[in-house]
mmCIF file of C-alpha atoms and ligand atoms in Angstrom:
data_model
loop_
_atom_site.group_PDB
_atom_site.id
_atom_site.type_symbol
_atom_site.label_atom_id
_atom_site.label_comp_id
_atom_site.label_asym_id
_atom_site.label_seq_id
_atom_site.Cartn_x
_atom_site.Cartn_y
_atom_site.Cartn_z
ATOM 1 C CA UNK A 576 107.781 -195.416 23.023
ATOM 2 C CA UNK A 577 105.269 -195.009 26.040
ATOM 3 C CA UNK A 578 106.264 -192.084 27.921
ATOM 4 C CA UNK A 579 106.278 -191.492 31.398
ATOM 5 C CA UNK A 580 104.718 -188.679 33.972
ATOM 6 C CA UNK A 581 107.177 -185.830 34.009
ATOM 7 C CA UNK A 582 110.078 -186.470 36.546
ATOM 8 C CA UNK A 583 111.795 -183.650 38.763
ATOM 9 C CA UNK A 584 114.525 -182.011 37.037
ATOM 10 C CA UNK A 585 117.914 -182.951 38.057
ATOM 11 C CA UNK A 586 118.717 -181.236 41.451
ATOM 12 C CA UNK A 587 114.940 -180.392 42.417
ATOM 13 C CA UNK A 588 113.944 -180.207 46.104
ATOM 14 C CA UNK A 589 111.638 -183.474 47.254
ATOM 15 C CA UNK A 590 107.761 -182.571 45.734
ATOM 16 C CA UNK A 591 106.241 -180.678 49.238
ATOM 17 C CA UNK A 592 103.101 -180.618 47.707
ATOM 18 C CA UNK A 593 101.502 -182.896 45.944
ATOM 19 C CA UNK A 594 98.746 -181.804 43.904
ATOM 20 C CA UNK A 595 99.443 -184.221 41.087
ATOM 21 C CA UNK A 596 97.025 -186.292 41.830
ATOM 22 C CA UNK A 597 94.786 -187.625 44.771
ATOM 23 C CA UNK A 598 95.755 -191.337 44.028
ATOM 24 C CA UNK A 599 99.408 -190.154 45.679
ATOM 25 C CA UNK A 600 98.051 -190.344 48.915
ATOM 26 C CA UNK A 601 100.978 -192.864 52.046
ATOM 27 C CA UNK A 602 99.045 -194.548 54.228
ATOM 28 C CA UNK A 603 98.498 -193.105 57.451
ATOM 29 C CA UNK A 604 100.489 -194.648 60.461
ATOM 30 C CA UNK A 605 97.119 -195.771 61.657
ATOM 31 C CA UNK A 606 96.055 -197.318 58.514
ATOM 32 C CA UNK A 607 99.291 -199.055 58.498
ATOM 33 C CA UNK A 608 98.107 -200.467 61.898
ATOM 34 C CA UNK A 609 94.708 -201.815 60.665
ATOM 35 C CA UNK A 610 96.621 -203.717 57.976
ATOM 36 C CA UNK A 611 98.973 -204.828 60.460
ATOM 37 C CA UNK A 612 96.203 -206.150 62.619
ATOM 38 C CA UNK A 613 93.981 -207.929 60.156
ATOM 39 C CA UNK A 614 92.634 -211.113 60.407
ATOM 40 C CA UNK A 615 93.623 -212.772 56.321
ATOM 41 C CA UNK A 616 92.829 -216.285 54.964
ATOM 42 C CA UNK A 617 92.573 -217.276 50.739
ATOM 43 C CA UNK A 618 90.864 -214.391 48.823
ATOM 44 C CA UNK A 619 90.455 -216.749 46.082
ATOM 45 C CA UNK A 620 88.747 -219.663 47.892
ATOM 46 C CA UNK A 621 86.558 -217.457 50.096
ATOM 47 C CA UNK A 622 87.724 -217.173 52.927
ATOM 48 C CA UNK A 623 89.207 -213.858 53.886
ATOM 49 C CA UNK A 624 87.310 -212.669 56.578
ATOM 50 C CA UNK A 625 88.578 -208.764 56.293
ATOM 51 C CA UNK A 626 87.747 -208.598 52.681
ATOM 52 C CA UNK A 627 84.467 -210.632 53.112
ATOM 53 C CA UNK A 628 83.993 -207.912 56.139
ATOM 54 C CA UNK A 629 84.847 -204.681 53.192
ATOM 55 C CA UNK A 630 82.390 -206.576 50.424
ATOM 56 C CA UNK A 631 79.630 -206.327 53.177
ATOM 57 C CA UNK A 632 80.024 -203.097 54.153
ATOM 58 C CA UNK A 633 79.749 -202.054 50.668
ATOM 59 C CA UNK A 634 77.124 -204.062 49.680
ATOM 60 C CA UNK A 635 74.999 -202.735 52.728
ATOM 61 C CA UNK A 636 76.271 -198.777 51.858
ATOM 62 C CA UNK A 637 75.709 -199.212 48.044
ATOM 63 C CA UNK A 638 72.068 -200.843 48.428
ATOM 64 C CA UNK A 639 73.399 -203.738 46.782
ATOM 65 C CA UNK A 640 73.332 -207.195 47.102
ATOM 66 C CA UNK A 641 76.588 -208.461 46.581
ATOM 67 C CA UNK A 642 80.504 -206.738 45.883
ATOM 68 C CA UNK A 643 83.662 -207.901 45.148
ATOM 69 C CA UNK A 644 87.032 -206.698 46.116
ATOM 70 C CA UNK A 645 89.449 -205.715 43.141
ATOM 71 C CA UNK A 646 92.908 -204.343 42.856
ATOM 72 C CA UNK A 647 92.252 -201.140 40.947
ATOM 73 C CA UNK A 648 89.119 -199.463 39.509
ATOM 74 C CA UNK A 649 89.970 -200.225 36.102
ATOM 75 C CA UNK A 650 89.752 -203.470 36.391
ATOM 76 C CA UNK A 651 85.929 -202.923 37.730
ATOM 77 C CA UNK A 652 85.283 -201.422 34.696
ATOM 78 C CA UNK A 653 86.964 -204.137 32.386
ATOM 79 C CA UNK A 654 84.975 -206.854 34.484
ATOM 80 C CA UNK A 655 81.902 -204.260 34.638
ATOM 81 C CA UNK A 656 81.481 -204.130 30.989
ATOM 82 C CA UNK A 657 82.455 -208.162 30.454
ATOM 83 C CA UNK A 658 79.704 -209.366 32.460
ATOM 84 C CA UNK A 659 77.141 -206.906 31.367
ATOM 85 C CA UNK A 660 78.207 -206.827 27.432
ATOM 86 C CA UNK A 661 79.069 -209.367 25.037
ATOM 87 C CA UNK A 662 81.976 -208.322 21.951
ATOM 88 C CA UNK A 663 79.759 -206.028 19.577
ATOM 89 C CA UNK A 664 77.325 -204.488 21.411
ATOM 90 C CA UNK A 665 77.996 -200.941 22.450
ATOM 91 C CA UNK A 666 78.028 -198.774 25.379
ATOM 92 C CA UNK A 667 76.955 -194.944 25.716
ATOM 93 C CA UNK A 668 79.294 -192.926 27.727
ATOM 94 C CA UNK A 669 80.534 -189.359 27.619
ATOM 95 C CA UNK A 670 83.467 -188.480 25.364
ATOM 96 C CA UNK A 671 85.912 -187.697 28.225
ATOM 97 C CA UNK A 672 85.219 -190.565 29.878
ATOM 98 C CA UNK A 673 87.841 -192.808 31.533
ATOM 99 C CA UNK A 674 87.301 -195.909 29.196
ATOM 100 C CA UNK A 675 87.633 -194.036 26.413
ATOM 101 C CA UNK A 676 90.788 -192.335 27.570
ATOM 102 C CA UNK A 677 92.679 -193.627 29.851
ATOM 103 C CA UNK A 678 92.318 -197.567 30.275
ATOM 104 C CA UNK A 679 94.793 -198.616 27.711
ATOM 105 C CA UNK A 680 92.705 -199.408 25.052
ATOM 106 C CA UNK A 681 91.232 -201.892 27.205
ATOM 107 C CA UNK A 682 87.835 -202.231 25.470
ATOM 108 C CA UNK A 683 89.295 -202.552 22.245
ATOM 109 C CA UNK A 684 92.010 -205.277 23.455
ATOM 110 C CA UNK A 685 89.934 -206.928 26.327
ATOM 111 C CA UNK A 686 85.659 -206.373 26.288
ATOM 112 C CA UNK A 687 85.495 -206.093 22.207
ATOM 113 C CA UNK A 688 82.711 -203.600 22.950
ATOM 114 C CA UNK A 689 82.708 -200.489 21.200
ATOM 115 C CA UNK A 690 82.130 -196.936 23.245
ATOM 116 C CA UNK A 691 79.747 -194.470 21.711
ATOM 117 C CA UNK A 692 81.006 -190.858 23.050
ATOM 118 C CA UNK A 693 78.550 -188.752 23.842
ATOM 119 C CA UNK A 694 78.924 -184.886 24.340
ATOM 120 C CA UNK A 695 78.029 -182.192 27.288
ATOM 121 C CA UNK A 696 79.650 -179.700 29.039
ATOM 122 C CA UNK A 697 81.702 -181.010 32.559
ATOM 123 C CA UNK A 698 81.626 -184.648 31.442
ATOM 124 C CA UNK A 699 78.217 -184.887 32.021
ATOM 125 C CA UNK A 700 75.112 -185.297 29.238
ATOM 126 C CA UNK A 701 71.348 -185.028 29.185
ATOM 127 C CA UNK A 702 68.931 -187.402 28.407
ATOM 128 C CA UNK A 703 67.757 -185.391 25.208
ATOM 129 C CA UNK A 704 71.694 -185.680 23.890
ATOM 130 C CA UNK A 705 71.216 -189.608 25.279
ATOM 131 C CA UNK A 706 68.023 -190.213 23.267
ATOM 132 C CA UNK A 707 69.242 -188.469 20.217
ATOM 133 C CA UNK A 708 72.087 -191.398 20.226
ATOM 134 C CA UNK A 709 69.512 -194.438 20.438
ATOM 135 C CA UNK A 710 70.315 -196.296 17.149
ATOM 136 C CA UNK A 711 67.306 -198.119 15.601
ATOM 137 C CA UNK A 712 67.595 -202.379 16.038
ATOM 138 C CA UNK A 713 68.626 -203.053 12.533
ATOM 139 C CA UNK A 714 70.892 -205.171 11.391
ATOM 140 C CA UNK A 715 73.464 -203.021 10.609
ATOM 141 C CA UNK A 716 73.637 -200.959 13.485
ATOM 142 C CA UNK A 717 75.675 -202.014 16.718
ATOM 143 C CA UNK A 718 73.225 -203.229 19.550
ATOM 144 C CA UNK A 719 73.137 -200.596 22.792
ATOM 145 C CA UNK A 720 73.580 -202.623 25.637
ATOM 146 C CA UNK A 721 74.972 -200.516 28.748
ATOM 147 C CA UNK A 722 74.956 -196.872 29.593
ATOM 148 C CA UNK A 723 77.730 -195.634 31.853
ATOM 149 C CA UNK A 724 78.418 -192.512 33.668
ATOM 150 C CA UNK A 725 81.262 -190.835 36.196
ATOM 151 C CA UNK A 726 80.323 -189.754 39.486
ATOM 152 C CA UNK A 727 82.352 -187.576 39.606
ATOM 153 C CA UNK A 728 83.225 -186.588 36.623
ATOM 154 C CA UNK A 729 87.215 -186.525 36.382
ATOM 155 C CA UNK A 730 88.016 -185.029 33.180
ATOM 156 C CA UNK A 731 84.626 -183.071 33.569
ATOM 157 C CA UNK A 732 86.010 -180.972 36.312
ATOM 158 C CA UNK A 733 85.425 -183.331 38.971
ATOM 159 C CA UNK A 734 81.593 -182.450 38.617
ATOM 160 C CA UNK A 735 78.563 -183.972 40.256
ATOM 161 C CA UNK A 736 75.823 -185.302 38.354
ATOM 162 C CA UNK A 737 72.521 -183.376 39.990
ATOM 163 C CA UNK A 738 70.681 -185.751 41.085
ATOM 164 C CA UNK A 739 67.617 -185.434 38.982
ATOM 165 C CA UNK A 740 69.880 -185.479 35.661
ATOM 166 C CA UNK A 741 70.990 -189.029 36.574
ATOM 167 C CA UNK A 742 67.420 -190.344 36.843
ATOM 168 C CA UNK A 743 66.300 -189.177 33.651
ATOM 169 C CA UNK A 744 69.652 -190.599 31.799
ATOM 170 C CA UNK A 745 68.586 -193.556 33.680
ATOM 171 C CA UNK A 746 65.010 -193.185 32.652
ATOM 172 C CA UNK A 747 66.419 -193.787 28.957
ATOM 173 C CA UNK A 748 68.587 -196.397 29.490
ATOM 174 C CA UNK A 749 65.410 -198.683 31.987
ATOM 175 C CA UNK A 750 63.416 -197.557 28.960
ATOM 176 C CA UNK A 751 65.633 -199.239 26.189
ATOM 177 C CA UNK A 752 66.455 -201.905 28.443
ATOM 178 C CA UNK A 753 70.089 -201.251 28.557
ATOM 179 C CA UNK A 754 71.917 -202.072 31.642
ATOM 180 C CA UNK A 755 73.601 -199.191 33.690
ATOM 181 C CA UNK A 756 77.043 -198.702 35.340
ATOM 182 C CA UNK A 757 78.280 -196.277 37.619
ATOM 183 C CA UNK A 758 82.277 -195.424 37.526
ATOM 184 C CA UNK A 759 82.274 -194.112 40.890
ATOM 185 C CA UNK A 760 86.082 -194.089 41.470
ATOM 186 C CA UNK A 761 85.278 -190.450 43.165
ATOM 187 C CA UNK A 762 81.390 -191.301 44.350
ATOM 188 C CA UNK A 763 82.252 -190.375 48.241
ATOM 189 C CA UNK A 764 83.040 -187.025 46.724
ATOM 190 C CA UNK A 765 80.225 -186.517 45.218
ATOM 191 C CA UNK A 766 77.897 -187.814 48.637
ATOM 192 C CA UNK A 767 80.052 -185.746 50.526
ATOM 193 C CA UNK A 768 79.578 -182.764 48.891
ATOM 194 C CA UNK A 769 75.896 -183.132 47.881
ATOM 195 C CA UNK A 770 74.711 -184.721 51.156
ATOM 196 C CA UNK A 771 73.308 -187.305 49.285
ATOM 197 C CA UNK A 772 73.715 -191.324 50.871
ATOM 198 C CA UNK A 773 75.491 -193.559 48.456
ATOM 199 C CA UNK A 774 72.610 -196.052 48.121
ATOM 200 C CA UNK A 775 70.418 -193.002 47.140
ATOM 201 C CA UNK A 776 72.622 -191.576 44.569
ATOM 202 C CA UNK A 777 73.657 -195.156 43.141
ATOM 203 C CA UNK A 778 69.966 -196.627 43.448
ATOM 204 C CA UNK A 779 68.973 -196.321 39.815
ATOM 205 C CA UNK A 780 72.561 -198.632 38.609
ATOM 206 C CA UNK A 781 72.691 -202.178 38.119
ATOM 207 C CA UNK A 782 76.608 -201.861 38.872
ATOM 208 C CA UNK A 783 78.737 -199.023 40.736
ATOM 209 C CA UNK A 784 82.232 -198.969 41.887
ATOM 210 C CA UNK A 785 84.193 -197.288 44.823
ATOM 211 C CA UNK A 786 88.107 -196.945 44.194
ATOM 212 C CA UNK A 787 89.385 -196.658 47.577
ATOM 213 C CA UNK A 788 92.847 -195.070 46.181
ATOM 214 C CA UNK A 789 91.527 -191.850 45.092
ATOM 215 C CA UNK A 790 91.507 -189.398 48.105
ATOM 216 C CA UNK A 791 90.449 -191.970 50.726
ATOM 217 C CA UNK A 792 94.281 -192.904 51.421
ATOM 218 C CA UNK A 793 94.169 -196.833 50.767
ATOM 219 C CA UNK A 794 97.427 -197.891 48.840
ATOM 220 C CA UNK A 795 95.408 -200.127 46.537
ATOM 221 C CA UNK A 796 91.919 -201.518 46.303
ATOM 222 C CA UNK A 797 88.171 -200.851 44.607
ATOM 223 C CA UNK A 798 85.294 -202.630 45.373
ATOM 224 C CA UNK A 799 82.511 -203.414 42.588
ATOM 225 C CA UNK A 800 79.019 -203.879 43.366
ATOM 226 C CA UNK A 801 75.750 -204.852 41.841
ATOM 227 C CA UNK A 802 73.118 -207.903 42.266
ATOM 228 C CA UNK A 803 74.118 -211.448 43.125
ATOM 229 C CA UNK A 804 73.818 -212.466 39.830
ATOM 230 C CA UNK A 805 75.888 -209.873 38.383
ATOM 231 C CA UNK A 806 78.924 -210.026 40.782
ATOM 232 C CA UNK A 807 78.669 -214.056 40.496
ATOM 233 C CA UNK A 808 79.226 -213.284 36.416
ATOM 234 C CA UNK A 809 82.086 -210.673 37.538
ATOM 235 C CA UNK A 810 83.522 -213.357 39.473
ATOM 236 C CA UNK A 811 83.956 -215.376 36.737
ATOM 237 C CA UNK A 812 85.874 -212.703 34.687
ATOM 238 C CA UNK A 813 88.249 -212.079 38.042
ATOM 239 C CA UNK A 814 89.490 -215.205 37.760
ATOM 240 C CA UNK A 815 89.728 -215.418 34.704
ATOM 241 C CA UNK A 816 91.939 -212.198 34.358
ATOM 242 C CA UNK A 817 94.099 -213.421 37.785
ATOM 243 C CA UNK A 818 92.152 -210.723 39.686
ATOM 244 C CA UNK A 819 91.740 -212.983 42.209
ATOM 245 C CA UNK A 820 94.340 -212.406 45.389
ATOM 246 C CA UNK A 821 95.207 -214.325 48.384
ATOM 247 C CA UNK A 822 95.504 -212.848 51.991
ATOM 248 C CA UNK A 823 93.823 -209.606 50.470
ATOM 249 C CA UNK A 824 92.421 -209.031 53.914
ATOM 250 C CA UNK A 825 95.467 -206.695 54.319
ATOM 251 C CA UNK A 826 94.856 -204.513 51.721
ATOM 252 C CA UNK A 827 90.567 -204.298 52.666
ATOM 253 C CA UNK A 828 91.850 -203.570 56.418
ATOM 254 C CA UNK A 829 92.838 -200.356 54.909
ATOM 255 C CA UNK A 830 89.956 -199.467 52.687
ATOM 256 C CA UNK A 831 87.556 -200.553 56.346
ATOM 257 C CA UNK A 832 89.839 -198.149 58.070
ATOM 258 C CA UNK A 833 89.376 -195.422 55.043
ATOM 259 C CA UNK A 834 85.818 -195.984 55.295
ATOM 260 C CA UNK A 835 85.773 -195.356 58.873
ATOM 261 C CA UNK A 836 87.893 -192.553 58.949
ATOM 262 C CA UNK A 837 88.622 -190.725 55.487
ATOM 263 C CA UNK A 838 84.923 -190.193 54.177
ATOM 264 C CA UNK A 839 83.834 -187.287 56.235
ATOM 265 C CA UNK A 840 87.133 -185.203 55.774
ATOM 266 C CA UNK A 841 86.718 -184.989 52.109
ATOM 267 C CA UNK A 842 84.640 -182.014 52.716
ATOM 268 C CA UNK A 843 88.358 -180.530 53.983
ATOM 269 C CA UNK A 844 89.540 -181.238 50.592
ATOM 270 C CA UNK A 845 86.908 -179.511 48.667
ATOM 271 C CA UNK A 846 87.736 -176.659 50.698
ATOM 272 C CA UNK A 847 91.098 -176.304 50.027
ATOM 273 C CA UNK A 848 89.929 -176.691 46.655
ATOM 274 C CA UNK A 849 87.741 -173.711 46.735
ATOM 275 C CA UNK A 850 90.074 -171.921 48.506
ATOM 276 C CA UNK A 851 92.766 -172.919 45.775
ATOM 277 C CA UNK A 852 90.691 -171.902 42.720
ATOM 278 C CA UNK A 853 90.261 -168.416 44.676
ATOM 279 C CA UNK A 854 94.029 -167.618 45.074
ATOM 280 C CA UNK A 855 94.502 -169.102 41.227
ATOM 281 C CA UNK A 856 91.566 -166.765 39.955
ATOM 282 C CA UNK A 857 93.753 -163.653 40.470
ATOM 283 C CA UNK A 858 96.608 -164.780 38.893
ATOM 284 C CA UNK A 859 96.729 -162.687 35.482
ATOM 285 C CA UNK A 860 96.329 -164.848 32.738
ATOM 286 C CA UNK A 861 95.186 -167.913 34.624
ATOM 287 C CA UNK A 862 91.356 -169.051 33.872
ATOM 288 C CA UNK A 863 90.287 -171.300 36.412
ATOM 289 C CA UNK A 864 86.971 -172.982 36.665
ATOM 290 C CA UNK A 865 84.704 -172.949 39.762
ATOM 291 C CA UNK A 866 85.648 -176.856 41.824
ATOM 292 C CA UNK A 867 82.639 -178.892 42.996
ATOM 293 C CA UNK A 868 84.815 -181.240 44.798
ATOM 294 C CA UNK A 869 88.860 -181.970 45.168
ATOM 295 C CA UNK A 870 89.797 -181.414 41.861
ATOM 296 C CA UNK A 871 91.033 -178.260 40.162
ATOM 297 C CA UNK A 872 91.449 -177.486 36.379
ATOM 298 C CA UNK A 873 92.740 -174.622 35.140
ATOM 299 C CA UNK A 874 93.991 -172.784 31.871
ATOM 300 C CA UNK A 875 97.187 -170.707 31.412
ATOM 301 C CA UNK A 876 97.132 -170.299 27.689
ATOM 302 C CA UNK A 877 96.850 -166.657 27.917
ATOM 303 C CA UNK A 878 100.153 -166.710 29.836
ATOM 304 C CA UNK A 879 102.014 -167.970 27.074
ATOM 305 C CA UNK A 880 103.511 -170.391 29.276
ATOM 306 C CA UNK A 881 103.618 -173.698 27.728
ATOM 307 C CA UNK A 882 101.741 -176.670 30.750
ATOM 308 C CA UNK A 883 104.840 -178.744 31.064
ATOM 309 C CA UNK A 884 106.766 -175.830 30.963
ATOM 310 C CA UNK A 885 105.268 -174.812 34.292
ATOM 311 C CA UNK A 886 105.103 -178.237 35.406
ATOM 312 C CA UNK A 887 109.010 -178.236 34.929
ATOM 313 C CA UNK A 888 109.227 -175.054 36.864
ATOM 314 C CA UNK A 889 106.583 -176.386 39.589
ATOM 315 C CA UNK A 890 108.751 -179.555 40.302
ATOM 316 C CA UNK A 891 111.423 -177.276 41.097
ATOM 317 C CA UNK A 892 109.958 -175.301 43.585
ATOM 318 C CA UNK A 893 108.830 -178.483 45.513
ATOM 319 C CA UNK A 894 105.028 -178.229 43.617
ATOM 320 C CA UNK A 895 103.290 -180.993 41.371
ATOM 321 C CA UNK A 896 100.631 -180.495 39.201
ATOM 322 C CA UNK A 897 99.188 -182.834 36.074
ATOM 323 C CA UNK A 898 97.980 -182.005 32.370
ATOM 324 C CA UNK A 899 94.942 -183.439 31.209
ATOM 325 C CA UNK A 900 93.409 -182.177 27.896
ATOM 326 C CA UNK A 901 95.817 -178.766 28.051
ATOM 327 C CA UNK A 902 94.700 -177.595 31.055
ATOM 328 C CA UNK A 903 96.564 -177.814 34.417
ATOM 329 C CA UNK A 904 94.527 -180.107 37.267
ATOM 330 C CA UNK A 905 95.588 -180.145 40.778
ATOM 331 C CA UNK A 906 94.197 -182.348 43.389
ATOM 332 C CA UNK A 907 93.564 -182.022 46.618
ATOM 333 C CA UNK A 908 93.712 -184.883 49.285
ATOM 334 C CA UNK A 909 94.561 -186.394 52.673
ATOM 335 C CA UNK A 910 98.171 -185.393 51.994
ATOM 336 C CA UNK A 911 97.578 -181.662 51.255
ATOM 337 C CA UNK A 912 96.860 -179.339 54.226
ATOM 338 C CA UNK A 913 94.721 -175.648 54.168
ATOM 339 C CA UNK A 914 98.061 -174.163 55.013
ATOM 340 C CA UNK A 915 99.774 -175.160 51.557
ATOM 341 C CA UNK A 916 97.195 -173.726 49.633
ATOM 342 C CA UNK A 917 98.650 -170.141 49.927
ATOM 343 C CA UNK A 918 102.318 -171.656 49.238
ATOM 344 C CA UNK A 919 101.017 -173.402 46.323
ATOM 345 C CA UNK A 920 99.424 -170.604 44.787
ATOM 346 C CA UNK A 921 102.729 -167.940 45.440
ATOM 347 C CA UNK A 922 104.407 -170.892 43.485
ATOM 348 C CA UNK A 923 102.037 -170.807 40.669
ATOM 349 C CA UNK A 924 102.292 -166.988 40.324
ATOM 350 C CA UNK A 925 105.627 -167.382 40.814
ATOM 351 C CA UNK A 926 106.408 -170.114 38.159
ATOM 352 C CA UNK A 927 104.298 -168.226 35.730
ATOM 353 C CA UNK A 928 106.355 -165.072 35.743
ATOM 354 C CA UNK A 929 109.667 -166.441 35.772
HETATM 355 C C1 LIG B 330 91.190 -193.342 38.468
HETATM 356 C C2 LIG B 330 89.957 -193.574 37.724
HETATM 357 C C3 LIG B 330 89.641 -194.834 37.211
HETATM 358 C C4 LIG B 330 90.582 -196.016 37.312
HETATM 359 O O1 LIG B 330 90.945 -196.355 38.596
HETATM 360 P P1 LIG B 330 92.371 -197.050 38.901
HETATM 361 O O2 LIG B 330 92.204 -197.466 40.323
HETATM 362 O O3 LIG B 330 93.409 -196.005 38.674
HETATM 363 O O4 LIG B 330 92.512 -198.200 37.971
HETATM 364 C C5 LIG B 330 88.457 -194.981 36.542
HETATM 365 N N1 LIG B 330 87.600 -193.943 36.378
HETATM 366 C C6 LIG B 330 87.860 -192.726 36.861
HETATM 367 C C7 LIG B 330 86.864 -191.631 36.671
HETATM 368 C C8 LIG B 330 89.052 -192.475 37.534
HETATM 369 O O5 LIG B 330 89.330 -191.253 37.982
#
């Protein structure tokens, strides 16, 4: 039995605010338009002149070569790992990571590679805790082939890597010759809230991804990018896993139009967060750790108030909220203004006491 998100119980009020997750984002009106207006052909054979417009874009804002335009940022990941790893050979990533966690099993069922977790505080790791995981080139010992890392990191918090604690990870990996992949499903955060250009931050990865679903408002889309070589191999794997579309131009009209207009106002976002985290820190009982970008994790154990128990009560008070790991994240995003912060947080108190 696979269970579902929790639903609204019977008789709740439509959710008013959304903080369950930033991938719940409608399509603006205008972004509606773009889609409306954009110029399609066959995905598949080439020629879709809005998606081939999206791949350049990203190409040119990544610093890489080439990029190719997928439904969903787990399947960049699959198709990541397929064309840099063959079955066997393992990658390095941190123990909260999303392909541990939360792609189905896909690595077991799909790459055949095996995922070596590796520890740290806010889903992030150091290159001393990376080294001390280098196995020696024996034959009975799995062989290292890719390291990967969030930007940001979801289940960490929705950290940022500094800067200078991604080169030296990288540093490792150049120096083992292992390959190096950047799940960036939240990278704009990250730029935006560091300052830091995309090429820059991505420059020392053979292969990053952007998921244009995750607070930049698209209704479906990622975009995978590394050399020419390396997106020809991922091209192979699309097809062969029917990730190739047709008149996808309608779907990269909207991640153009996010590009264009929902980059810069992430900084709103990780405001509200901040300002979110502030009301939550004086709710008695409520511990709530200190948001780099649009995400917001916090612990009510010392309420005694079970999470879905206040999820429950949430729902019916028009509020969402997720559990990951027993702690309580809300998002913010496009879809969540400054003034619902303080409404959110007089329903959290709220909820709690009841
Ligand atoms: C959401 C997410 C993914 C997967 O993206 P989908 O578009 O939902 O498939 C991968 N990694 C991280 C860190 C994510 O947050």
């Amino acid at each position: 039995m696979v269970h579902a998100p929790p639903r609204p119980p019977a008789g709740s009020p439509p959710v008013r605010i959304n903080l369950y997750s930033d991938t719940q984002t409608r399509p603006t009106p205008a972004m509606k338009e773009a889609m409306m207006r954009a110029e399609v052909g066959d995905e598949q054979h080439g020629d879709d002149p809005t998606v081939h417009a999206l791949c350049d874009r990203m190409a040119s804002l990544m610093g890489k070569e080439a990029a190719m335009f997928l439904p969903s940022g787990t399947m960049c990941n699959v198709i990541a790992i397929l064309a840099h790893c063959r079955k066997g050979e393992e990658v390095l990533a941190h123990e909260t990571s999303h392909i541990l966690h939360s792609e189905g099993g896909a690595h077991a069922a799909l790459t055949g590679v095996q995922i070596m977790p590796l520890r740290g505080p806010r889903g992030m790791f150091t290159a001393e805790a990376l080294r001390a995981a280098i196995r020696p080139r024996t034959r009975y010992a799995p062989p290292q082939r890719l390291l990967e890392v969030e930007q940001t990191a979801n289940i960490g918090g929705g950290a940022v890597w500094p800067r200078a604690q991604l080169e030296e990870v990288v540093a490792v990996a150049r120096e083992q010759g292992w390959a190096t992949h950047m799940d960036g499903a939240r990278l704009m955060n990250a730029c935006v809230a560091t300052g830091i250009a995309p090429a820059e931050m991505v420059a020392g990865f053979d292969s990053v991804w952007l998921d244009f679903t995750k607070g930049l408002g698209a209704p479906l889309g990622a975009v995978l990018c590394g050399s020419r070589e390396f997106i020809g191999e991922a091209w192979r794997w699309k097809q062969r896993l029917g990730g190739a579309m047709r008149q996808a131009g309608i779907c990269a009209a909207a991640c153009l139009y996010a590009l264009d207009h929902h980059v810069e106002r992430l900084a709103e976002d990780h405001a509200n967060a901040k300002a979110l985290a502030r009301g939550l820190a004086e709710i008695e009982g409520v511990a709530v750790e200190e948001p780099e970008t649009n995400l917001v994790f916090f612990d009510i154990a010392a309420t005694g108030v079970p999470v879905a128990t206040l999820q429950q009560r949430l729902l019916a008070r028009g509020v969402a909220v997720s559990a990951l790991g027993g702690r309580v994240r809300a998002c913010t995003h496009l879809d969540v203004t400054a003034a619902m912060i303080p409404e959110a947080v007089a329903a959290i108190r709220d909820a709690l006491a009841a």
